[in-house]
CSV table of C-alpha atoms in Angstrom, one decimal:
chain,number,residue,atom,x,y,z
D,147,UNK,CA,-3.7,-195.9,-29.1
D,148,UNK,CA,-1.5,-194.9,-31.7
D,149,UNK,CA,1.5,-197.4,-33.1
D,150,UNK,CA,5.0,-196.8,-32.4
D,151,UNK,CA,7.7,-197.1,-35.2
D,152,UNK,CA,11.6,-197.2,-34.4
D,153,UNK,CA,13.4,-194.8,-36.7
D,154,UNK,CA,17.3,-194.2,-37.0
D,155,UNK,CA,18.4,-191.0,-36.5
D,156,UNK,CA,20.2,-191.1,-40.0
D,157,UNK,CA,17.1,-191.4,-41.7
D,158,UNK,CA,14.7,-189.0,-39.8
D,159,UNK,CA,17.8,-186.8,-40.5
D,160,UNK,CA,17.6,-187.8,-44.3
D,161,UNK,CA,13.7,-186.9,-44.1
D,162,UNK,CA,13.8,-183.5,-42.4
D,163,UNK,CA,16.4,-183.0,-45.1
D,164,UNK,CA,14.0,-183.0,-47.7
D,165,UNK,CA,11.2,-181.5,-45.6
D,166,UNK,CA,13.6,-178.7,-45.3
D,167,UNK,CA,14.8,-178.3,-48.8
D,168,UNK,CA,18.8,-179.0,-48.2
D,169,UNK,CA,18.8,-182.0,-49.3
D,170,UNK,CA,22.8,-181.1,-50.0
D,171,UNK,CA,23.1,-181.7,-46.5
D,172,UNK,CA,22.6,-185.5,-47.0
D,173,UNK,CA,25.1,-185.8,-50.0
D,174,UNK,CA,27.6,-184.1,-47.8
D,175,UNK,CA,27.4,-187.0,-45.9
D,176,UNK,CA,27.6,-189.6,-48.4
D,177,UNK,CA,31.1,-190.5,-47.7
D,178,UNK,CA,30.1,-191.3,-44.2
D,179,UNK,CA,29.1,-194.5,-42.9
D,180,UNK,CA,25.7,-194.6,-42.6
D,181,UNK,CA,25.8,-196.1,-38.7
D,182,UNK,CA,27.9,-193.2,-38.0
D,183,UNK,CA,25.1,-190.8,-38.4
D,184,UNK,CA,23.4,-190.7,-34.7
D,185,UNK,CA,22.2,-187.5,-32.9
D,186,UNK,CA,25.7,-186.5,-31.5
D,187,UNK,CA,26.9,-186.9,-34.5
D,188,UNK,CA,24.3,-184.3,-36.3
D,189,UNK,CA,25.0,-181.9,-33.5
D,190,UNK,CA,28.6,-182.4,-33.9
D,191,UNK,CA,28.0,-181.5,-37.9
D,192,UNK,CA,26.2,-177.9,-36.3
D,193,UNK,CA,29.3,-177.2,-34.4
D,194,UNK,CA,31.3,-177.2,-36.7
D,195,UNK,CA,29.3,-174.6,-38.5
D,196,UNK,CA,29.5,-172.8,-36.1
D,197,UNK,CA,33.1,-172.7,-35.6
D,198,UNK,CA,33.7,-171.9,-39.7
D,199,UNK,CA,31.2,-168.8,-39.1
D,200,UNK,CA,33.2,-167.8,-35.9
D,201,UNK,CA,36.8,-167.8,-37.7
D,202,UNK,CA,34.9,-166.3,-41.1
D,203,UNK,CA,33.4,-163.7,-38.2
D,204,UNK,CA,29.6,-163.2,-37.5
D,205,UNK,CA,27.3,-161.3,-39.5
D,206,UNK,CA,26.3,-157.8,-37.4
D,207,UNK,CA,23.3,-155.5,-38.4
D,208,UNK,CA,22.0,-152.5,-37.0
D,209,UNK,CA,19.8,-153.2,-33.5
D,210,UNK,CA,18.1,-150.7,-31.9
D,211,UNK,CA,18.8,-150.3,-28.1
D,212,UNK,CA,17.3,-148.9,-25.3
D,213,UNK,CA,19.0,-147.8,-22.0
D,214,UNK,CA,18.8,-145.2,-19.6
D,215,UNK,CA,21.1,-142.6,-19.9
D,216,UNK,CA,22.3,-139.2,-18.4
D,217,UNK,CA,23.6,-138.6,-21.6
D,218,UNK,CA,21.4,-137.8,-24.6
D,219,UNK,CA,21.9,-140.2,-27.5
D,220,UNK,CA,20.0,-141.3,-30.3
D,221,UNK,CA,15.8,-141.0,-30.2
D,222,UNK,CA,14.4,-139.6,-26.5
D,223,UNK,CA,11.2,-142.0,-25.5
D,224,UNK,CA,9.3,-139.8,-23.2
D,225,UNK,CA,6.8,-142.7,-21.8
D,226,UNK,CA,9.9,-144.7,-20.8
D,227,UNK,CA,11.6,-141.7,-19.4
D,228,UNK,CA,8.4,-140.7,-17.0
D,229,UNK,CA,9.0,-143.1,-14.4
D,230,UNK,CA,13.1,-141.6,-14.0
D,231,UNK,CA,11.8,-138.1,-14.6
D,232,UNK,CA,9.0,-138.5,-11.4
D,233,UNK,CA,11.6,-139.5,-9.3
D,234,UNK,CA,14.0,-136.8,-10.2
D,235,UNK,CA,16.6,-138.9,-11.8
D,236,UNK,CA,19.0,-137.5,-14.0
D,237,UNK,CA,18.1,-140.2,-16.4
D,238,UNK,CA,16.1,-140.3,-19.7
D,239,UNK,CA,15.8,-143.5,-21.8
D,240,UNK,CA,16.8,-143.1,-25.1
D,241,UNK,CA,16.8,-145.5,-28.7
D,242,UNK,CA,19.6,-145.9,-30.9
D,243,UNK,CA,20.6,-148.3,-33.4
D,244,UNK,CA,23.9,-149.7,-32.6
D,245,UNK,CA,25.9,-151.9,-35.1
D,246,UNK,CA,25.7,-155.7,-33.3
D,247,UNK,CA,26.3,-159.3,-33.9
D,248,UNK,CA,23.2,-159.5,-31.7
D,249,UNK,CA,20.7,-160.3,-34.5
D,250,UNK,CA,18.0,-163.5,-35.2
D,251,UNK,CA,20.7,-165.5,-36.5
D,252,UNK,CA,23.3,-165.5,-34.1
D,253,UNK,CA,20.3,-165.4,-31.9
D,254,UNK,CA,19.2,-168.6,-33.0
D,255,UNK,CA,23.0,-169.7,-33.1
D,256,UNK,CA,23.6,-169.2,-29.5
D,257,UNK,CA,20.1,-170.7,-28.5
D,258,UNK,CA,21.0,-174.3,-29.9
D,259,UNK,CA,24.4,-174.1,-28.2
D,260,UNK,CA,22.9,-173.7,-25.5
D,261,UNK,CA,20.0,-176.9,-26.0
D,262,UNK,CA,22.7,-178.7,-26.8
D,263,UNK,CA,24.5,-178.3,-23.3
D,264,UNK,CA,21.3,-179.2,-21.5
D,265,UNK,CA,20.4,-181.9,-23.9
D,266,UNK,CA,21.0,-185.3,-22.1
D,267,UNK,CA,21.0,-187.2,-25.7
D,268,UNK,CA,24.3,-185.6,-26.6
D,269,UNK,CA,27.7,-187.0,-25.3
D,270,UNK,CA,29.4,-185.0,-22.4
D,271,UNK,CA,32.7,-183.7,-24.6
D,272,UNK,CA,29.7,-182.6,-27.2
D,273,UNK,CA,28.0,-180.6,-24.5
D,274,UNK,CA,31.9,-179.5,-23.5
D,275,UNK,CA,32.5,-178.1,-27.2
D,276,UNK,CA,28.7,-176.7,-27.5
D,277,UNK,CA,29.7,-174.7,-24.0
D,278,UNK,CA,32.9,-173.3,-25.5
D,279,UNK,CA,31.5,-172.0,-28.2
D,280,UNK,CA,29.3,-169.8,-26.6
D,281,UNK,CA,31.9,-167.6,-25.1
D,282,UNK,CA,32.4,-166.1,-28.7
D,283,UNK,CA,28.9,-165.1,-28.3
D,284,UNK,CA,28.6,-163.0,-25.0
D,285,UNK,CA,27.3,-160.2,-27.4
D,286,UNK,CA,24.1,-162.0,-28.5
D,287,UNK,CA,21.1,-162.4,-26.5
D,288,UNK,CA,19.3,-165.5,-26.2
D,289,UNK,CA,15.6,-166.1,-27.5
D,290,UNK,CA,13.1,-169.1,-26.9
D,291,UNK,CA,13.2,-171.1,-30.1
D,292,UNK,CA,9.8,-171.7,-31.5
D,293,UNK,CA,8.6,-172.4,-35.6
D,294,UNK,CA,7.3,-169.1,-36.1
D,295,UNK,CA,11.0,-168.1,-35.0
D,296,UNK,CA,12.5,-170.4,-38.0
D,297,UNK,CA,9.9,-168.9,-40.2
D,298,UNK,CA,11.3,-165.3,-39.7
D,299,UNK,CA,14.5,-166.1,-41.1
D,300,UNK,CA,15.8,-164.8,-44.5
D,301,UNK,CA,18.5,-165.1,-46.0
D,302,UNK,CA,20.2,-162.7,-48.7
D,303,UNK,CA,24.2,-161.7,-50.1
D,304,UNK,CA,25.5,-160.7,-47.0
D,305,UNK,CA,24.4,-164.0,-44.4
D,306,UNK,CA,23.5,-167.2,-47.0
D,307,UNK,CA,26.5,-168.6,-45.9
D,308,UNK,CA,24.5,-169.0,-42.3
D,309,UNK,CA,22.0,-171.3,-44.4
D,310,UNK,CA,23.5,-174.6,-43.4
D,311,UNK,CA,23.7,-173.8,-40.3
D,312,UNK,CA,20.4,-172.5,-39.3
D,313,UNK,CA,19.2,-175.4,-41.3
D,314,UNK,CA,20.9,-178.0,-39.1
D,315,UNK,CA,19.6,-175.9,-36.1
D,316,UNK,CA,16.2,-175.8,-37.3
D,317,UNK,CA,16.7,-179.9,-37.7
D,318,UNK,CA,18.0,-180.5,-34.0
D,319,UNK,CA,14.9,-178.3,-33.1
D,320,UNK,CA,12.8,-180.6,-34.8
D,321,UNK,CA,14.0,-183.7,-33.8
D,322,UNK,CA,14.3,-182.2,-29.9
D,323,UNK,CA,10.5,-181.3,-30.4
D,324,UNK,CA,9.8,-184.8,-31.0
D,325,UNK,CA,11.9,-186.2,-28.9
D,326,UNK,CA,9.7,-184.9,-25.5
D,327,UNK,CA,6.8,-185.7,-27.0
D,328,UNK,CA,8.1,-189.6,-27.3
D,329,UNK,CA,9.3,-191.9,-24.9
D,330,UNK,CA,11.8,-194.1,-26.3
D,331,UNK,CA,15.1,-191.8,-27.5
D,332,UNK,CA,18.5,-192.5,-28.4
D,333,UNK,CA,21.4,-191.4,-29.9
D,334,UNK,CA,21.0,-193.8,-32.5
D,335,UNK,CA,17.6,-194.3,-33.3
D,336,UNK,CA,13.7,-192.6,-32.1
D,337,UNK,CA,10.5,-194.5,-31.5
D,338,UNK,CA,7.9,-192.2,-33.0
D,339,UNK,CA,3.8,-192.4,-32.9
D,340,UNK,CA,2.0,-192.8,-36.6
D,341,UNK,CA,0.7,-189.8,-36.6
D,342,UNK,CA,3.9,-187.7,-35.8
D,343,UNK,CA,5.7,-189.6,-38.7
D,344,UNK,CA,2.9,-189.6,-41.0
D,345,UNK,CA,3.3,-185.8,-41.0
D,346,UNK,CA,7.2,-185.9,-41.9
D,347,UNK,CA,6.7,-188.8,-44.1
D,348,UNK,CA,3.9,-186.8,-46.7
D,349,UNK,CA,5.5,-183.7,-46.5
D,350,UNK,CA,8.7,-185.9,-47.4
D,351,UNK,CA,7.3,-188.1,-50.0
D,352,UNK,CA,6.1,-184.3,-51.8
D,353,UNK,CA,9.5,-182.5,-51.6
D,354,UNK,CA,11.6,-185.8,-52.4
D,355,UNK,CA,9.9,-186.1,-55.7
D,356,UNK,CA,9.7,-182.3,-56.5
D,357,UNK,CA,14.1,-182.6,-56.0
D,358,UNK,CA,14.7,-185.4,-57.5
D,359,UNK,CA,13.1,-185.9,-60.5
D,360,UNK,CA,12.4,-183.7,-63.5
D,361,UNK,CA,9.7,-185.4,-65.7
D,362,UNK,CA,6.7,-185.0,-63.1
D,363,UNK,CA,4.9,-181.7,-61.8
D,364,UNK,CA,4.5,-182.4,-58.1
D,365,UNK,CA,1.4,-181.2,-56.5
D,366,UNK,CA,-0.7,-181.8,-53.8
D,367,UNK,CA,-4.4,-181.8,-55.1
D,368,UNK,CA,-8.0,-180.7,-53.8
D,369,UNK,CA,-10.4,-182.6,-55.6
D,370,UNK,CA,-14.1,-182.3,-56.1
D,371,UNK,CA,-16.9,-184.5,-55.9
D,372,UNK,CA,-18.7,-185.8,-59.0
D,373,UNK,CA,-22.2,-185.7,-56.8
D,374,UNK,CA,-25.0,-183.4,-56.8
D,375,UNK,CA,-26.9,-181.8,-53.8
D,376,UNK,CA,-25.0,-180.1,-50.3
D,377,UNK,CA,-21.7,-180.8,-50.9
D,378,UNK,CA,-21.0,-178.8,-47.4
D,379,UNK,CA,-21.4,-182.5,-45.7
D,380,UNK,CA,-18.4,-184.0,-48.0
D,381,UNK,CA,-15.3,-184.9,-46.6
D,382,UNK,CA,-12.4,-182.6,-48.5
D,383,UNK,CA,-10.8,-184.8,-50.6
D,384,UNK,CA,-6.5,-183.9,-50.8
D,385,UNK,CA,-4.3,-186.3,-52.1
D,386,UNK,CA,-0.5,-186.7,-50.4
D,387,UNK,CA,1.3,-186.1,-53.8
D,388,UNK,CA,0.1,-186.0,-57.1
D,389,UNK,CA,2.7,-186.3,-59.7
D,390,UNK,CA,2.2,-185.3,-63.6
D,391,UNK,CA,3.9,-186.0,-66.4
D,392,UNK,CA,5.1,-183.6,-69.0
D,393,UNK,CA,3.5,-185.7,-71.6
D,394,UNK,CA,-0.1,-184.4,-70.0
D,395,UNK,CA,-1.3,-188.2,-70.4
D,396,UNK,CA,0.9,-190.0,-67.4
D,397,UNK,CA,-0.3,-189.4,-63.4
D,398,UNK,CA,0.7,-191.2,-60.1
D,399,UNK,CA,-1.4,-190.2,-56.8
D,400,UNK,CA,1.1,-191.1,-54.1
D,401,UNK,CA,-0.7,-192.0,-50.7
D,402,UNK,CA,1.1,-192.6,-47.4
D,403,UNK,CA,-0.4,-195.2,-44.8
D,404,UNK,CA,1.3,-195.6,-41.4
D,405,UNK,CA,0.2,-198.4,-39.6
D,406,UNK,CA,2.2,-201.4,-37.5
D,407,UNK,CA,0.5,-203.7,-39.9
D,408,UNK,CA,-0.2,-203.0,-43.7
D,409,UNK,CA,-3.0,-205.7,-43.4
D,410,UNK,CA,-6.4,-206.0,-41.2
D,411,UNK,CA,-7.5,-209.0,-39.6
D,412,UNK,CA,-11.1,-210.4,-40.6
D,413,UNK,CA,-12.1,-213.8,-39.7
D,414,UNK,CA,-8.4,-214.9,-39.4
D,415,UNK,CA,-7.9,-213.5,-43.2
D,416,UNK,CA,-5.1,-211.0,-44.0
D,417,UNK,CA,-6.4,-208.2,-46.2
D,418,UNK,CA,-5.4,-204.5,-47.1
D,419,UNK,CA,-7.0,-201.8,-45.1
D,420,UNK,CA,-10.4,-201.0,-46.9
D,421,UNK,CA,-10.9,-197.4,-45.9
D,422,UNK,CA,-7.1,-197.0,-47.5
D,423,UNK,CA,-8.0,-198.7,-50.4
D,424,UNK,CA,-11.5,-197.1,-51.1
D,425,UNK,CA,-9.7,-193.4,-50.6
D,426,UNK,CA,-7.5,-194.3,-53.4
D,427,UNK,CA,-9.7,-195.4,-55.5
D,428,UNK,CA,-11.9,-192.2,-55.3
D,429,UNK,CA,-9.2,-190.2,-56.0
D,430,UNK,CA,-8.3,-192.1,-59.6
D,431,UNK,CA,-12.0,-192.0,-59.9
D,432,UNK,CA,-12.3,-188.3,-60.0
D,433,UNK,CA,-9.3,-187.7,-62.4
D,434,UNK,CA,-9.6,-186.5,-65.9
D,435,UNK,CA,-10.4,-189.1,-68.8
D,436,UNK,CA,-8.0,-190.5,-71.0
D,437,UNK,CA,-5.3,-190.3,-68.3
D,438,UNK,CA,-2.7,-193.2,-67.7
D,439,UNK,CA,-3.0,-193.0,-63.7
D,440,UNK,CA,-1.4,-195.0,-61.1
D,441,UNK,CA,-2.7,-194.7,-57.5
D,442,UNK,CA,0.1,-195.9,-54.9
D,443,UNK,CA,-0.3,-196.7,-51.2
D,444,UNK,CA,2.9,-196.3,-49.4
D,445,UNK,CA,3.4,-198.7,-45.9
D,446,UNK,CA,6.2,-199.0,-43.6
D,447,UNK,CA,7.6,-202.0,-43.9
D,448,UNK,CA,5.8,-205.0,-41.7
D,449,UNK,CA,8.7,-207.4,-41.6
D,450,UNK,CA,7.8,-208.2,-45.6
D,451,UNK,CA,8.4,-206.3,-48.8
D,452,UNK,CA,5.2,-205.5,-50.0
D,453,UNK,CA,4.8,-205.1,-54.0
D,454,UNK,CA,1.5,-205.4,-55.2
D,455,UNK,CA,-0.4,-204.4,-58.5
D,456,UNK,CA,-3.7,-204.2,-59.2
D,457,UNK,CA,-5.7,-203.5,-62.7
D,458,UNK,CA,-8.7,-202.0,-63.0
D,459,UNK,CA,-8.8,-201.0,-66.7
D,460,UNK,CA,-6.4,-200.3,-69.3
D,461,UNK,CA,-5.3,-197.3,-68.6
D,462,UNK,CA,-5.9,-197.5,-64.5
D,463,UNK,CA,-3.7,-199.2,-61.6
D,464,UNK,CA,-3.7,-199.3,-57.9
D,465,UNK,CA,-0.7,-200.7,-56.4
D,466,UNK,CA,0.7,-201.3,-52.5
D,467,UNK,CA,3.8,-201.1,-51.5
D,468,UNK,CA,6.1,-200.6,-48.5
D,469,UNK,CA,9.2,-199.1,-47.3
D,470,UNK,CA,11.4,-200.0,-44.9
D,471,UNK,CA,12.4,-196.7,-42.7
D,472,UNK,CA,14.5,-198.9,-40.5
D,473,UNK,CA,16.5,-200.1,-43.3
D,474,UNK,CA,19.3,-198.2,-45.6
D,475,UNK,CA,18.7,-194.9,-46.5
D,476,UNK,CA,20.5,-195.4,-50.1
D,477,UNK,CA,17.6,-198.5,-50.4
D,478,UNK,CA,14.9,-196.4,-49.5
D,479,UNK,CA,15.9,-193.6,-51.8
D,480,UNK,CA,16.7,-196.7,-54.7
D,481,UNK,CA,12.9,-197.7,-53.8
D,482,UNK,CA,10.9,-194.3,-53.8
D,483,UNK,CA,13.0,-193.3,-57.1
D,484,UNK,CA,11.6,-196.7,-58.8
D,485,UNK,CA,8.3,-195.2,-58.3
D,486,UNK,CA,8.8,-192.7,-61.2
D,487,UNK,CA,11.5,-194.7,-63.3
D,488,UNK,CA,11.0,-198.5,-62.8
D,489,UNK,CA,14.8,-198.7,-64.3
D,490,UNK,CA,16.4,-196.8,-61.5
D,491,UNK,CA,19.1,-198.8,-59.6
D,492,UNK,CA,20.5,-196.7,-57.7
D,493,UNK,CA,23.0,-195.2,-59.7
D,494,UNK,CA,22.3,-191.3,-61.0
D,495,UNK,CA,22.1,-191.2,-65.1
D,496,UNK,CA,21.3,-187.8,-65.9
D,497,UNK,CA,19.6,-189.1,-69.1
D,498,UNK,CA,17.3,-191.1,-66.6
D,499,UNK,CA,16.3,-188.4,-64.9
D,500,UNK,CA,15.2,-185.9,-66.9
């Protein structure tokens, strides 16, 4: 059965940030209190988009429509029309574009307003502002929300200032998808299963470090085996993040582990997980010679701070260490940054980071 980890909604907010490139959205918020930052208060932060795009007005395209008609307009569509035509209607169905606000985005726009009003983790004057909102929208249709629907989306001149809020849309989406699939929710914090965070947490890990920091080229790697004979038996082996110095001669393989415990129990001793451990060290195995490399397993925190180093030869280290995603988000961004520049404090130094 998988383990259960309790996450505030600040930081799964901060997360999906990254894992959704706007990580702006999170410095927007850094004169907010950090326990201010629940679920309402995220949906609160997509109203209010939505209310600066209503009084800025909302982007129309040209739609095509279809309606029956007894009076010819636009493109006739005969296979429609049959049906009207073999009961002797006076009716043909014709196609024309019409200029409308009733396009993806205010699609997805009116969608979330209306999730929101059904949601029960939102506070009932939230619902009561999501619900007044859509009356702006009568015009635009309403469409099931879905990934694939996210996906779709572009943005160019005329609507990028819809960006932040389709992002926070696509964010309440996310965290409503996981949300039925867990039990415990709140609008303060989310008890999630290790394998649903292990996903966020890696694709975090790979865009947080392809943001903030300049000196690495972030990657995620497919490596391949230094054995002879069928290889079509061998496990693929993909690290998490690989990061690369612009020198060429500095590496860190970044690998995320979520279990309750960082350790395994043998005979009443504490260890490290082997299988974690042993992945790890195949992966600085089959680097390039002559590298500096530094393979990192990243835990939640266990109730300890984990910081361990191990040396395997000069220029090769393995090292464990954990992060607490219940704790501070400013701490857990001072602790991941540390990774790349050990004299990171917390405090940007644009020297530092370049």
């Amino acid at each position: 059965m998988d383990q259960m980890f309790k996450v505030p909604i600040r930081n799964l907010f901060c997360l999906l940030s990254y894992v959704n490139d706007m990580p702006e959205l999170i410095e927007s918020l850094n004169d907010v209190d950090e326990d201010l930052i629940t679920y309402d208060f995220i949906v609160n932060q997509f109203i209010k988009e939505v209310e600066w795009l209503h009084r800025r007005g909302f982007v129309k395209d040209y739609v095509e429509k279809q309606e029956g008609t007894n009076r010819l307009a636009g493109r006739i569509l005969i296979n429609e029309s049959i049906p009207y035509l073999v009961g002797r209607k006076p009716v043909l169905v014709c196609e024309k574009d019409e200029y409308s606000p009733d396009i993806l985005l205010n699609q997805v726009m009116k969608s979330t307003l209306q999730s929101i009003c059904l949601n029960r983790y939102v506070k009932k004057e939230t619902r009561k502002k999501s619900f007044m909102q859509l009356d702006y929208l009568h015009e635009v249709g309403e469409i099931q929300l879905t990934k694939k629907v996210f996906s779709q989306i572009y943005f160019g001149r005329h609507n990028v200032h819809y960006k932040r809020m389709i992002h926070l849309a696509k964010m309440l989406f996310e965290l409503s998808l996981l949300s039925h699939k867990q039990g415990k929710w709140s609008l303060f914090s989310a008890e999630l299963d290790e394998k649903a965070l292990n996903g966020i947490f890696e694709k975090f890990l790979f865009h947080f470090y392809r943001i903030e920091q300049k000196a690495y080229r972030v990657s995620s790697e497919v490596l391949r085996w230094r054995l002879e004979g069928n290889t079509s038996f061998l496990p693929q082996m993909k690290t998490d993040v690989s990061l690369t110095h612009q020198n060429g001669v500095e590496k860190i393989i970044i690998d995320a582990k979520f279990y309750k415990n960082a350790f395994q129990e043998n005979f009443g001793k504490s260890t490290f997980h082997s299988d974690n451990m042993y992945q790890l060290f195949t992966y600085l195995m089959h680097q390039k010679k002559g590298l500096q490399l530094r393979g990192i397993l990243i835990y939640p925190t266990n109730g300890r701070v984990i910081d361990e180093k191990y040396q395997w030869s000069q220029n090769v280290w393995m090292e464990v260490m954990t992060v607490d995603l219940e704790g501070s988000w400013k701490e857990i961004h001072r602790r991941l940054m540390a990774v790349v520049y050990p004299e990171y404090t917390g405090e940007r130094s644009e020297k530092l980071l370049k």
